[in-house]
Amino acid sequence: VYRNQIQILSSDPLAISCSLSVGNVVDIYQREFLALRDRLHTAEQENLKRSKELNLVLDEIKRAIAEKQALRDINRTWSSLSDETKLKLWNVTSSKNVLQLPSIFHHLPHLLAKETSLQPAVHIGQGRTGVSIVMGVPSVKREVHSYLTDTLSSLMSELSQAEKEDCVIVVFIAETDQQYANSVADNLKRLFPGEIQSGLLEIISPSVHFYPDFSNLKESFGDPKERVRWRTKQNLDYCFLMMYAQSKGTYYVQLEDDIVARPNYFTTMKNFALQQPSEEWMILEFSQLGFIGKMFKSLDLSLIVEFMLMFYKDKPIDWLLDHIMWVKVCNPEKDAKHCDRQKANLRIRFKPSLFQHVGTHSSLAGKIQKLKDKDFGKQTLHKGHANPLAEVTTSLKTYQHFTLEKAYLGEDFFWAFTPVAGDFIRIRFFTPVRIERYFFRSGNIEHPGDKLFNTTVEVLPFDNIQSEKEALKEERDRTPKYQRTEDGFIRIGKFQNGIAEGEVDPSFGPLEAMRLSVMTDSPVWVILSEIFIKKAE
């Protein structure tokens, strides 16, 4: 029968075709089914893999939560331990080695209590590194008068653009009062926005947990407890500042917040350091006073900081520096003269001094200090120029012989008692004159704080009607370009950081007069040390 069926099928072409078609369809479906099964198997394996990964992540989350809770428990326990016990535990856990190197925590074990104790509370700046010189300026709250902004103005005004790009000035607000530190920082951001943005100026303050308890300090060397506390904290201030600055530049210069700088001081310091015949020096001195103008190699700062931390409670900074040099080069079997000669190779003095101390109110409450560096030399207190002939008048009360007339003629500076709102300095030209630009400087190197604040520069055009048409209106939208006063003067500038300078709009034509107008009461006397009114060619 089977053979007969084969014969019948083979003799019918249509039947053969149908049979082949059915077979092909079955093969296609079978292949697709197998492919689908493979894909489902692959998807199942992938899901198992993802499930395992999710379980691992979940386990990590559970472990992190457990560790966080354990850390809280440890912190509660840690806080209850004594500083001595904390230090012992830290020694055991910090290294597998039996021998332990001393660190800042050995000298200040209270820092272990808070992980933020060595992080600045205020930290403003661009983090500039790789410069030649880093200048550290510690500043504390003074009861009477702060000289900080005057000091910064002096330091930065004597720098060229190239010098500004090769240094960093670090202001260390050495106070844990966060509100005070923030207020000082905000004021500096307002006064020196460009310097901060460029990386020239940085501002830091310590953590509230940085300083130890000063209540148990012992009196020594005849100093009362308050002075011992003051000098102890000061040593730690220097340590914090040096630790922050050491990685930023080649040299570090210690300054104070109540000084003025000599012109070209930066390049002078840099060249003096580079021209030393050997690298054996430890301190280059650019002022003979206290801890002002002392340059160190940044590589030496770690050694200096460690030495200071060992004895920060015992002696003031200048004594500690002398002791470091004694340890390095003095022979106990030799006499004091031999020791002095050896130390002279480490401590080299530059003359004349590049920095002068100007503050009279110390950071130590109630202390008045009239320290002056005799090597700083007599500085020019005014700068004269050939100004257009004019009559000068003022509502300010002149102090002694420091008259406005002498200042305008370039013979001396003008010095007056405290200005109040509405006071003025007026320059009325004998004949109308076209002015190209102006420059007014208030304060001088001996009295940098006697500046003009919130004071405007105004001009009075000879042809007021024409000048109003041409200068007071913009051509496009006809909106006021300058502000006019009730008596016809036009405000064209104002004082910033004690200086007013700018160009005079040519459209004003010849000027009849110029005027400085005080807008608000001032807290200090005023000095006008430079007046320059340049005539148009």
Coordinates of C-alpha atoms in Angstrom, one line a residue:
V1 CA 0.0 0.0 0.0
Y2 CA 2.8 2.3 0.9
R3 CA 4.5 1.8 -2.4
N4 CA 1.3 2.4 -4.2
Q5 CA 0.8 5.7 -2.4
I6 CA 4.2 6.8 -3.4
Q7 CA 3.6 5.9 -6.9
I8 CA 0.3 7.9 -6.9
L9 CA 1.9 10.9 -5.3
S10 CA 4.8 10.9 -7.6
S11 CA 2.6 10.8 -10.5
D12 CA 0.6 13.9 -9.4
P13 CA 2.6 17.2 -9.6
L14 CA 0.0 19.3 -7.7
A15 CA 0.1 17.0 -4.8
I16 CA 3.8 17.1 -4.7
S17 CA 3.8 20.9 -4.7
C18 CA 1.3 21.1 -1.8
S19 CA 3.2 18.6 0.2
L20 CA 6.4 20.7 -0.2
S21 CA 4.7 23.9 0.7
V22 CA 3.3 22.5 3.9
G23 CA 6.8 21.2 4.8
N24 CA 8.4 24.7 4.2
V25 CA 5.8 26.4 6.4
V26 CA 6.4 24.0 9.2
D27 CA 10.2 24.6 9.0
I28 CA 9.7 28.3 9.1
Y29 CA 7.5 28.2 12.1
Q30 CA 9.8 25.8 13.8
R31 CA 12.8 28.1 13.2
E32 CA 10.9 31.1 14.5
F33 CA 9.8 29.2 17.5
L34 CA 13.3 28.2 18.3
A35 CA 14.5 31.7 17.9
L36 CA 11.8 33.0 20.2
R37 CA 12.7 30.4 22.7
D38 CA 16.4 31.6 22.6
R39 CA 15.3 35.2 23.0
L40 CA 13.1 34.3 26.0
H41 CA 16.0 32.4 27.5
T42 CA 18.4 35.3 27.0
A43 CA 15.8 37.7 28.5
E44 CA 15.4 35.4 31.5
Q45 CA 19.1 35.3 32.1
E46 CA 19.4 39.1 31.8
N47 CA 16.6 39.5 34.3
L48 CA 18.3 37.1 36.7
K49 CA 21.5 39.2 36.3
R50 CA 19.6 42.5 36.9
S51 CA 17.9 40.9 39.9
K52 CA 21.3 39.9 41.4
E53 CA 22.7 43.4 40.7
L54 CA 19.6 45.0 42.4
N55 CA 20.0 42.7 45.4
L56 CA 23.7 43.7 45.6
V57 CA 22.7 47.4 45.5
L58 CA 20.1 46.8 48.2
D59 CA 22.6 45.1 50.3
E60 CA 25.0 48.0 49.9
I61 CA 22.3 50.5 50.9
K62 CA 21.5 48.4 54.0
R63 CA 25.1 48.2 54.9
A64 CA 25.6 51.9 54.5
I65 CA 22.6 52.6 56.7
A66 CA 24.0 50.2 59.3
E67 CA 27.5 51.8 59.1
K68 CA 26.0 55.3 59.4
Q69 CA 24.1 54.2 62.5
A70 CA 27.2 52.6 63.9
L71 CA 29.2 55.8 63.1
R72 CA 26.7 57.8 65.1
D73 CA 27.1 55.4 68.0
I74 CA 30.9 55.6 67.7
N75 CA 30.8 59.4 67.6
R76 CA 28.7 59.5 70.7
T77 CA 31.2 57.2 72.4
W78 CA 34.1 59.1 70.9
S79 CA 32.8 62.4 72.2
S80 CA 32.8 61.0 75.7
L81 CA 36.5 60.0 75.6
S82 CA 39.3 62.1 76.9
D83 CA 41.8 63.7 74.5
E84 CA 44.5 61.3 75.8
T85 CA 42.4 58.3 75.0
K86 CA 41.4 59.6 71.6
L87 CA 45.1 60.1 70.7
K88 CA 46.0 56.6 71.8
L89 CA 43.1 55.1 69.7
W90 CA 44.1 57.3 66.7
N91 CA 47.7 56.0 67.0
V92 CA 46.5 52.4 67.0
T93 CA 44.2 52.7 64.1
S94 CA 46.0 55.1 61.8
S95 CA 48.7 52.7 60.8
K96 CA 49.7 49.1 61.0
N97 CA 53.2 50.1 61.8
V98 CA 54.4 49.9 65.3
L99 CA 56.3 53.2 65.1
Q100 CA 54.1 56.3 64.9
L101 CA 55.1 59.7 63.5
P102 CA 54.0 62.8 65.5
S103 CA 51.3 65.0 63.8
I104 CA 49.2 68.1 64.6
F105 CA 46.9 65.9 66.6
H106 CA 49.6 65.1 69.1
H107 CA 49.9 68.8 69.9
L108 CA 46.3 69.7 69.4
P109 CA 44.4 66.5 70.3
H110 CA 41.1 68.4 70.6
L111 CA 41.1 68.5 66.7
L112 CA 40.2 64.8 66.6
A113 CA 36.7 65.6 68.1
K114 CA 35.5 67.2 64.9
E115 CA 36.4 66.2 61.3
T116 CA 35.9 69.8 60.2
S117 CA 38.3 71.3 62.7
L118 CA 41.0 71.9 60.1
Q119 CA 38.7 73.1 57.3
P120 CA 38.2 76.9 56.8
A121 CA 34.8 78.1 57.8
V122 CA 35.1 81.0 55.3
H123 CA 36.8 80.1 52.1
I124 CA 36.6 82.6 49.3
G125 CA 38.9 82.8 46.2
Q126 CA 39.9 81.0 43.1
G127 CA 42.5 78.6 44.7
R128 CA 45.4 80.0 42.8
T129 CA 48.7 78.1 43.0
G130 CA 52.1 78.1 41.3
V131 CA 53.0 81.7 42.1
S132 CA 56.3 83.2 43.3
I133 CA 55.1 84.8 46.5
V134 CA 52.1 84.1 48.9
M135 CA 51.4 86.9 51.3
G136 CA 49.6 86.1 54.5
V137 CA 47.6 88.8 56.3
P138 CA 46.1 87.7 59.6
S139 CA 43.4 90.0 60.9
V140 CA 41.5 90.1 64.2
K141 CA 38.6 92.1 65.5
R142 CA 39.9 95.4 67.0
E143 CA 38.0 97.5 69.5
V144 CA 38.7 100.9 68.0
H145 CA 39.7 100.8 64.4
S146 CA 40.4 98.3 61.6
Y147 CA 43.2 98.9 59.2
L148 CA 42.6 95.9 57.0
T149 CA 41.1 97.5 53.9
D150 CA 43.8 100.2 54.0
T151 CA 46.5 97.6 54.2
L152 CA 45.1 95.6 51.3
S153 CA 44.7 98.8 49.2
S154 CA 48.3 99.7 49.8
L155 CA 49.5 96.2 49.0
M156 CA 47.5 95.9 45.8
S157 CA 48.0 99.4 44.5
E158 CA 51.7 99.0 44.4
L159 CA 51.5 95.9 42.2
S160 CA 51.9 95.9 38.4
Q161 CA 49.6 93.7 36.4
A162 CA 52.3 91.1 35.9
E163 CA 53.0 91.1 39.6
K164 CA 49.3 90.6 40.4
E165 CA 49.4 87.5 38.4
D166 CA 52.4 86.1 40.2
C167 CA 51.2 86.3 43.8
V168 CA 48.4 85.5 46.1
I169 CA 47.3 87.6 49.1
V170 CA 45.6 85.5 51.7
V171 CA 43.5 87.3 54.4
F172 CA 43.0 85.1 57.5
I173 CA 40.1 86.4 59.6
A174 CA 41.3 84.9 62.8
E175 CA 38.0 84.9 64.6
T176 CA 35.5 82.0 65.3
D177 CA 32.6 84.4 65.5
Q178 CA 30.9 83.3 62.2
Q179 CA 28.8 86.4 61.9
Y180 CA 31.8 88.7 62.3
A181 CA 33.9 86.7 59.8
N182 CA 31.1 86.7 57.3
S183 CA 30.7 90.5 57.6
V184 CA 34.4 91.1 57.0
A185 CA 34.4 88.7 54.1
D186 CA 31.3 90.4 52.6
N187 CA 32.9 93.8 52.9
L188 CA 36.1 92.6 51.2
K189 CA 34.0 91.1 48.4
R190 CA 32.2 94.4 47.9
L191 CA 35.5 96.4 47.9
F192 CA 37.7 94.1 45.9
P193 CA 35.5 92.0 43.6
G194 CA 38.0 92.1 40.7
E195 CA 40.9 91.0 42.9
I196 CA 39.0 88.1 44.2
Q197 CA 37.7 87.0 40.8
S198 CA 41.2 87.2 39.3
G199 CA 42.6 85.0 42.1
L200 CA 44.8 87.7 43.6
L201 CA 42.9 87.8 46.9
E202 CA 41.7 84.9 49.0
I203 CA 39.8 85.1 52.3
I204 CA 39.7 82.3 54.9
S205 CA 38.7 81.9 58.6
P206 CA 39.2 79.0 61.0
S207 CA 36.7 76.5 62.1
V208 CA 35.0 77.1 65.4
H209 CA 36.6 73.9 66.6
F210 CA 40.2 74.9 65.6
Y211 CA 41.3 76.6 68.8
P212 CA 41.8 74.7 72.1
D213 CA 40.5 75.7 75.5
F214 CA 42.6 78.7 76.5
S215 CA 41.3 78.9 80.1
N216 CA 44.0 76.7 81.6
L217 CA 47.0 78.5 80.2
K218 CA 49.8 79.2 82.7
E219 CA 51.2 82.7 83.2
S220 CA 54.9 83.0 82.1
F221 CA 57.6 85.6 81.6
G222 CA 55.7 88.1 83.7
D223 CA 52.8 88.3 81.2
P224 CA 49.3 88.4 82.6
K225 CA 46.9 85.6 81.6
E226 CA 45.2 87.8 79.0
R227 CA 48.4 88.5 77.2
V228 CA 49.5 84.8 77.4
R229 CA 46.1 83.9 75.8
W230 CA 46.6 86.6 73.1
R231 CA 50.2 85.4 72.1
T232 CA 49.1 81.7 72.3
K233 CA 46.2 82.3 69.9
Q234 CA 48.5 84.4 67.7
N235 CA 50.9 81.5 67.3
L236 CA 48.1 79.2 66.2
D237 CA 46.9 81.9 63.8
Y238 CA 50.3 81.9 62.1
C239 CA 50.3 78.1 62.0
F240 CA 46.8 77.9 60.3
L241 CA 47.8 80.6 57.7
M242 CA 51.2 78.9 56.9
M243 CA 49.6 75.4 56.6
Y244 CA 47.0 76.9 54.1
A245 CA 49.6 78.8 52.1
Q246 CA 52.5 76.4 51.9
S247 CA 51.4 74.6 48.7
K248 CA 50.5 77.8 46.8
G249 CA 53.9 79.3 46.0
T250 CA 57.6 79.3 46.2
Y251 CA 58.0 81.8 49.0
Y252 CA 55.7 82.9 51.9
V253 CA 55.8 86.4 53.3
Q254 CA 54.2 87.0 56.7
L255 CA 52.5 90.4 57.0
E256 CA 50.1 92.1 59.4
D257 CA 46.8 93.9 58.8
D258 CA 48.0 97.4 59.8
I259 CA 50.8 98.2 57.4
V260 CA 51.6 100.2 54.2
A261 CA 54.0 99.0 51.5
R262 CA 56.8 100.7 49.6
P263 CA 56.5 101.0 45.8
N264 CA 58.0 98.1 43.9
Y265 CA 58.0 96.0 47.1
F266 CA 57.0 92.7 45.3
T267 CA 59.8 92.6 42.7
T268 CA 62.3 93.8 45.3
M269 CA 61.5 90.9 47.6
K270 CA 61.5 88.4 44.8
N271 CA 64.8 89.5 43.3
F272 CA 66.4 89.6 46.8
A273 CA 65.4 86.0 47.4
L274 CA 66.6 84.8 44.0
Q275 CA 69.9 86.6 44.3
Q276 CA 70.9 84.9 47.6
P277 CA 74.3 83.1 47.0
S278 CA 73.0 79.9 48.7
E279 CA 69.8 78.3 49.8
E280 CA 70.9 78.0 53.5
W281 CA 68.9 81.1 54.5
M282 CA 65.8 80.6 56.6
I283 CA 64.3 84.1 57.0
L284 CA 64.6 87.1 54.8
E285 CA 63.5 90.3 56.7
F286 CA 62.0 93.2 54.8
S287 CA 61.0 95.0 58.0
Q288 CA 62.7 95.2 61.4
L289 CA 59.4 95.2 63.3
G290 CA 57.8 92.1 64.9
F291 CA 56.6 89.6 62.4
I292 CA 56.1 92.0 59.6
G293 CA 57.7 91.4 56.2
K294 CA 59.3 88.0 57.1
M295 CA 59.9 85.8 54.0
F296 CA 60.2 82.0 54.3
K297 CA 60.8 79.3 51.7
S298 CA 57.5 77.4 51.4
L299 CA 59.5 74.1 51.7
D300 CA 60.5 75.2 55.3
L301 CA 57.0 76.0 56.5
S302 CA 56.3 72.4 57.6
L303 CA 59.3 72.5 59.9
I304 CA 58.4 75.9 61.2
V305 CA 54.8 75.0 61.9
E306 CA 55.7 71.8 63.7
F307 CA 58.2 73.6 65.9
M308 CA 55.6 76.3 66.7
L309 CA 53.0 73.7 67.5
M310 CA 55.3 72.1 70.0
F311 CA 55.8 75.3 72.0
Y312 CA 52.8 77.5 71.0
K313 CA 51.7 77.8 74.6
D314 CA 55.2 78.6 75.9
K315 CA 56.6 81.6 74.1
P316 CA 55.7 84.3 71.5
I317 CA 56.5 83.8 67.8
D318 CA 59.6 85.9 67.5
W319 CA 61.3 84.0 70.4
L320 CA 60.3 80.6 68.8
L321 CA 61.8 81.6 65.5
D322 CA 65.1 82.6 67.2
H323 CA 65.1 79.2 69.0
I324 CA 64.7 77.3 65.7
M325 CA 67.8 79.0 64.3
W326 CA 69.7 78.4 67.6
V327 CA 68.9 74.7 67.3
K328 CA 70.0 74.6 63.7
V329 CA 73.3 76.3 63.8
C330 CA 74.5 77.2 67.4
N331 CA 77.1 75.2 69.2
P332 CA 76.5 75.1 73.0
E333 CA 80.2 74.9 73.5
K334 CA 80.7 78.3 71.7
D335 CA 79.9 81.7 73.0
A336 CA 76.9 84.0 72.2
K337 CA 78.8 86.0 69.6
H338 CA 79.7 82.9 67.6
C339 CA 76.0 81.9 67.8
D340 CA 74.9 85.3 66.5
R341 CA 77.3 85.1 63.6
Q342 CA 75.9 81.6 62.7
K343 CA 72.3 82.8 62.9
A344 CA 73.1 85.8 60.7
N345 CA 73.6 83.3 57.8
L346 CA 70.0 82.1 58.3
R347 CA 68.4 85.5 59.0
I348 CA 69.2 88.1 56.4
R349 CA 68.1 91.7 56.6
F350 CA 67.1 93.8 53.6
K351 CA 67.4 97.6 53.8
P352 CA 65.6 99.9 53.5
S353 CA 62.4 98.3 55.0
L354 CA 59.6 97.7 52.5
F355 CA 56.8 97.8 55.0
Q356 CA 55.8 100.3 57.7
H357 CA 53.6 99.8 60.6
V358 CA 50.8 102.3 60.8
G359 CA 48.3 101.0 63.4
T360 CA 48.3 102.4 66.9
H361 CA 45.5 100.2 68.3
S362 CA 46.7 96.7 69.0
S363 CA 44.7 93.6 68.6
L364 CA 45.4 93.1 72.3
A365 CA 42.6 95.0 74.0
G366 CA 43.6 98.3 75.5
K367 CA 47.2 98.2 74.1
I368 CA 48.4 101.3 72.3
Q369 CA 51.5 100.8 70.1
K370 CA 53.3 103.5 68.2
L371 CA 55.8 101.3 66.5
K372 CA 57.6 102.7 63.5
D373 CA 60.3 101.2 61.4
K374 CA 63.1 103.7 61.2
D375 CA 64.6 101.9 58.2
F376 CA 61.4 102.5 56.2
G377 CA 62.7 106.0 55.6
K378 CA 60.8 109.3 55.1
Q379 CA 58.1 108.8 52.6
T380 CA 56.5 111.4 50.3
L381 CA 53.2 112.3 51.9
H382 CA 51.8 114.1 48.8
K383 CA 52.4 114.2 45.0
G384 CA 52.2 117.5 43.1
H385 CA 51.1 118.3 39.6
A386 CA 50.9 121.4 37.4
N387 CA 47.2 122.0 37.5
P388 CA 45.2 124.7 35.6
L389 CA 45.1 128.1 37.3
A390 CA 42.1 128.2 39.6
E391 CA 40.5 129.4 42.8
V392 CA 40.0 126.6 45.4
T393 CA 37.5 126.8 48.2
T394 CA 36.1 124.3 50.7
S395 CA 33.5 124.0 53.5
L396 CA 35.8 121.7 55.4
K397 CA 37.7 122.9 58.5
T398 CA 41.4 122.9 57.7
Y399 CA 43.8 121.3 60.2
Q400 CA 46.8 123.5 61.0
H401 CA 48.8 124.6 57.9
F402 CA 47.6 121.8 55.6
T403 CA 45.6 124.0 53.3
L404 CA 43.7 123.1 50.1
E405 CA 45.7 125.8 48.2
K406 CA 49.0 124.1 49.0
A407 CA 47.6 120.7 47.9
Y408 CA 46.3 122.1 44.6
L409 CA 49.7 123.7 43.9
G410 CA 51.5 120.5 44.8
E411 CA 53.3 122.0 47.8
D412 CA 51.7 119.8 50.5
F413 CA 48.7 117.7 51.2
F414 CA 45.3 119.0 52.3
W415 CA 44.1 117.8 55.8
A416 CA 40.8 118.6 57.3
F417 CA 38.5 117.6 60.2
T418 CA 35.7 115.0 59.8
P419 CA 33.5 115.8 56.7
V420 CA 29.7 115.7 57.0
A421 CA 27.1 115.4 54.3
G422 CA 27.0 118.5 52.2
D423 CA 30.7 119.4 52.5
F424 CA 32.5 120.2 49.3
I425 CA 35.8 121.0 47.7
R426 CA 35.4 123.4 44.7
I427 CA 37.9 124.3 42.0
R428 CA 36.8 127.3 39.9
F429 CA 39.1 127.9 36.9
F430 CA 40.1 131.5 36.2
T431 CA 39.2 130.9 32.5
P432 CA 37.1 128.1 31.1
V433 CA 39.3 125.2 30.2
R434 CA 38.8 121.9 28.4
I435 CA 39.8 118.9 30.7
E436 CA 40.9 115.5 29.4
R437 CA 41.0 113.6 32.7
Y438 CA 41.2 113.9 36.5
F439 CA 42.8 112.1 39.4
F440 CA 42.2 112.6 43.1
R441 CA 43.9 110.6 45.9
S442 CA 42.8 110.8 49.5
G443 CA 44.8 109.5 52.5
N444 CA 48.6 109.1 52.5
I445 CA 51.2 106.5 53.6
E446 CA 51.2 107.8 57.2
H447 CA 47.4 108.2 57.5
P448 CA 46.0 105.7 55.0
G449 CA 42.6 105.7 56.7
D450 CA 41.9 109.4 56.2
K451 CA 40.0 109.0 53.0
L452 CA 37.0 110.4 51.3
F453 CA 34.0 108.1 51.4
N454 CA 30.8 108.4 49.4
T455 CA 32.1 111.5 47.6
T456 CA 31.2 112.4 44.0
V457 CA 33.2 114.2 41.3
E458 CA 31.2 116.9 39.5
V459 CA 31.9 119.4 36.7
L460 CA 30.2 122.7 35.7
P461 CA 30.4 123.3 31.9
F462 CA 30.9 126.9 30.7
D463 CA 28.1 126.5 28.1
N464 CA 25.5 124.6 30.2
I465 CA 22.7 124.6 27.6
Q466 CA 24.8 123.2 24.8
S467 CA 26.5 120.6 27.1
E468 CA 23.1 119.5 28.3
K469 CA 22.0 118.9 24.7
E470 CA 25.1 117.0 23.7
A471 CA 26.1 115.1 26.9
L472 CA 23.1 114.6 29.0
K473 CA 21.1 112.9 26.3
E474 CA 22.0 109.7 24.4
E475 CA 21.4 109.9 20.7
R476 CA 19.5 106.7 20.5
D477 CA 16.9 106.7 23.3
R478 CA 17.4 110.2 24.6
T479 CA 17.7 109.0 28.2
P480 CA 19.9 110.9 30.7
K481 CA 23.5 109.9 30.6
Y482 CA 24.7 111.9 33.6
Q483 CA 23.0 113.1 36.7
R484 CA 22.7 116.9 37.2
T485 CA 22.6 118.6 40.6
E486 CA 20.2 121.4 41.5
D487 CA 22.9 124.1 41.0
G488 CA 23.9 122.9 37.5
F489 CA 26.8 120.6 38.2
I490 CA 27.0 117.3 36.4
R491 CA 28.2 114.2 38.3
I492 CA 30.8 112.2 36.4
G493 CA 32.5 110.0 39.0
K494 CA 33.0 109.0 42.6
F495 CA 35.6 107.9 45.1
Q496 CA 36.4 104.2 45.4
N497 CA 38.9 103.0 48.0
G498 CA 40.0 106.5 48.5
I499 CA 40.7 107.3 44.8
A500 CA 38.6 109.1 42.1
E501 CA 39.8 109.0 38.5
G502 CA 38.4 109.1 35.0
E503 CA 38.0 110.9 31.7
V504 CA 35.9 114.0 31.1
D505 CA 33.4 113.7 28.3
P506 CA 34.6 116.0 25.5
S507 CA 31.1 117.0 24.7
F508 CA 31.0 119.1 27.9
G509 CA 33.3 121.6 26.2
P510 CA 35.3 124.1 28.4
L511 CA 34.6 123.7 32.1
E512 CA 34.0 126.6 34.5
A513 CA 34.5 124.5 37.7
M514 CA 35.0 121.1 39.2
R515 CA 33.7 120.0 42.6
L516 CA 34.0 117.1 45.1
S517 CA 30.7 116.7 47.1
V518 CA 30.5 114.6 50.3
M519 CA 27.2 112.7 50.3
T520 CA 27.2 111.2 53.8
D521 CA 28.9 111.9 57.2
S522 CA 32.4 110.5 57.4
P523 CA 33.8 108.6 60.4
V524 CA 37.3 110.0 60.0
W525 CA 39.3 113.1 59.1
V526 CA 40.2 113.5 55.4
I527 CA 43.5 114.0 53.6
L528 CA 43.8 114.9 49.9
S529 CA 47.3 114.0 49.0
E530 CA 47.1 114.2 45.2
I531 CA 45.2 116.5 42.8
F532 CA 45.8 116.1 39.1
I533 CA 43.6 117.8 36.5
K534 CA 45.0 117.3 33.0
K535 CA 44.1 119.8 30.3
A536 CA 43.0 118.6 26.9
E537 CA 45.7 119.0 24.2

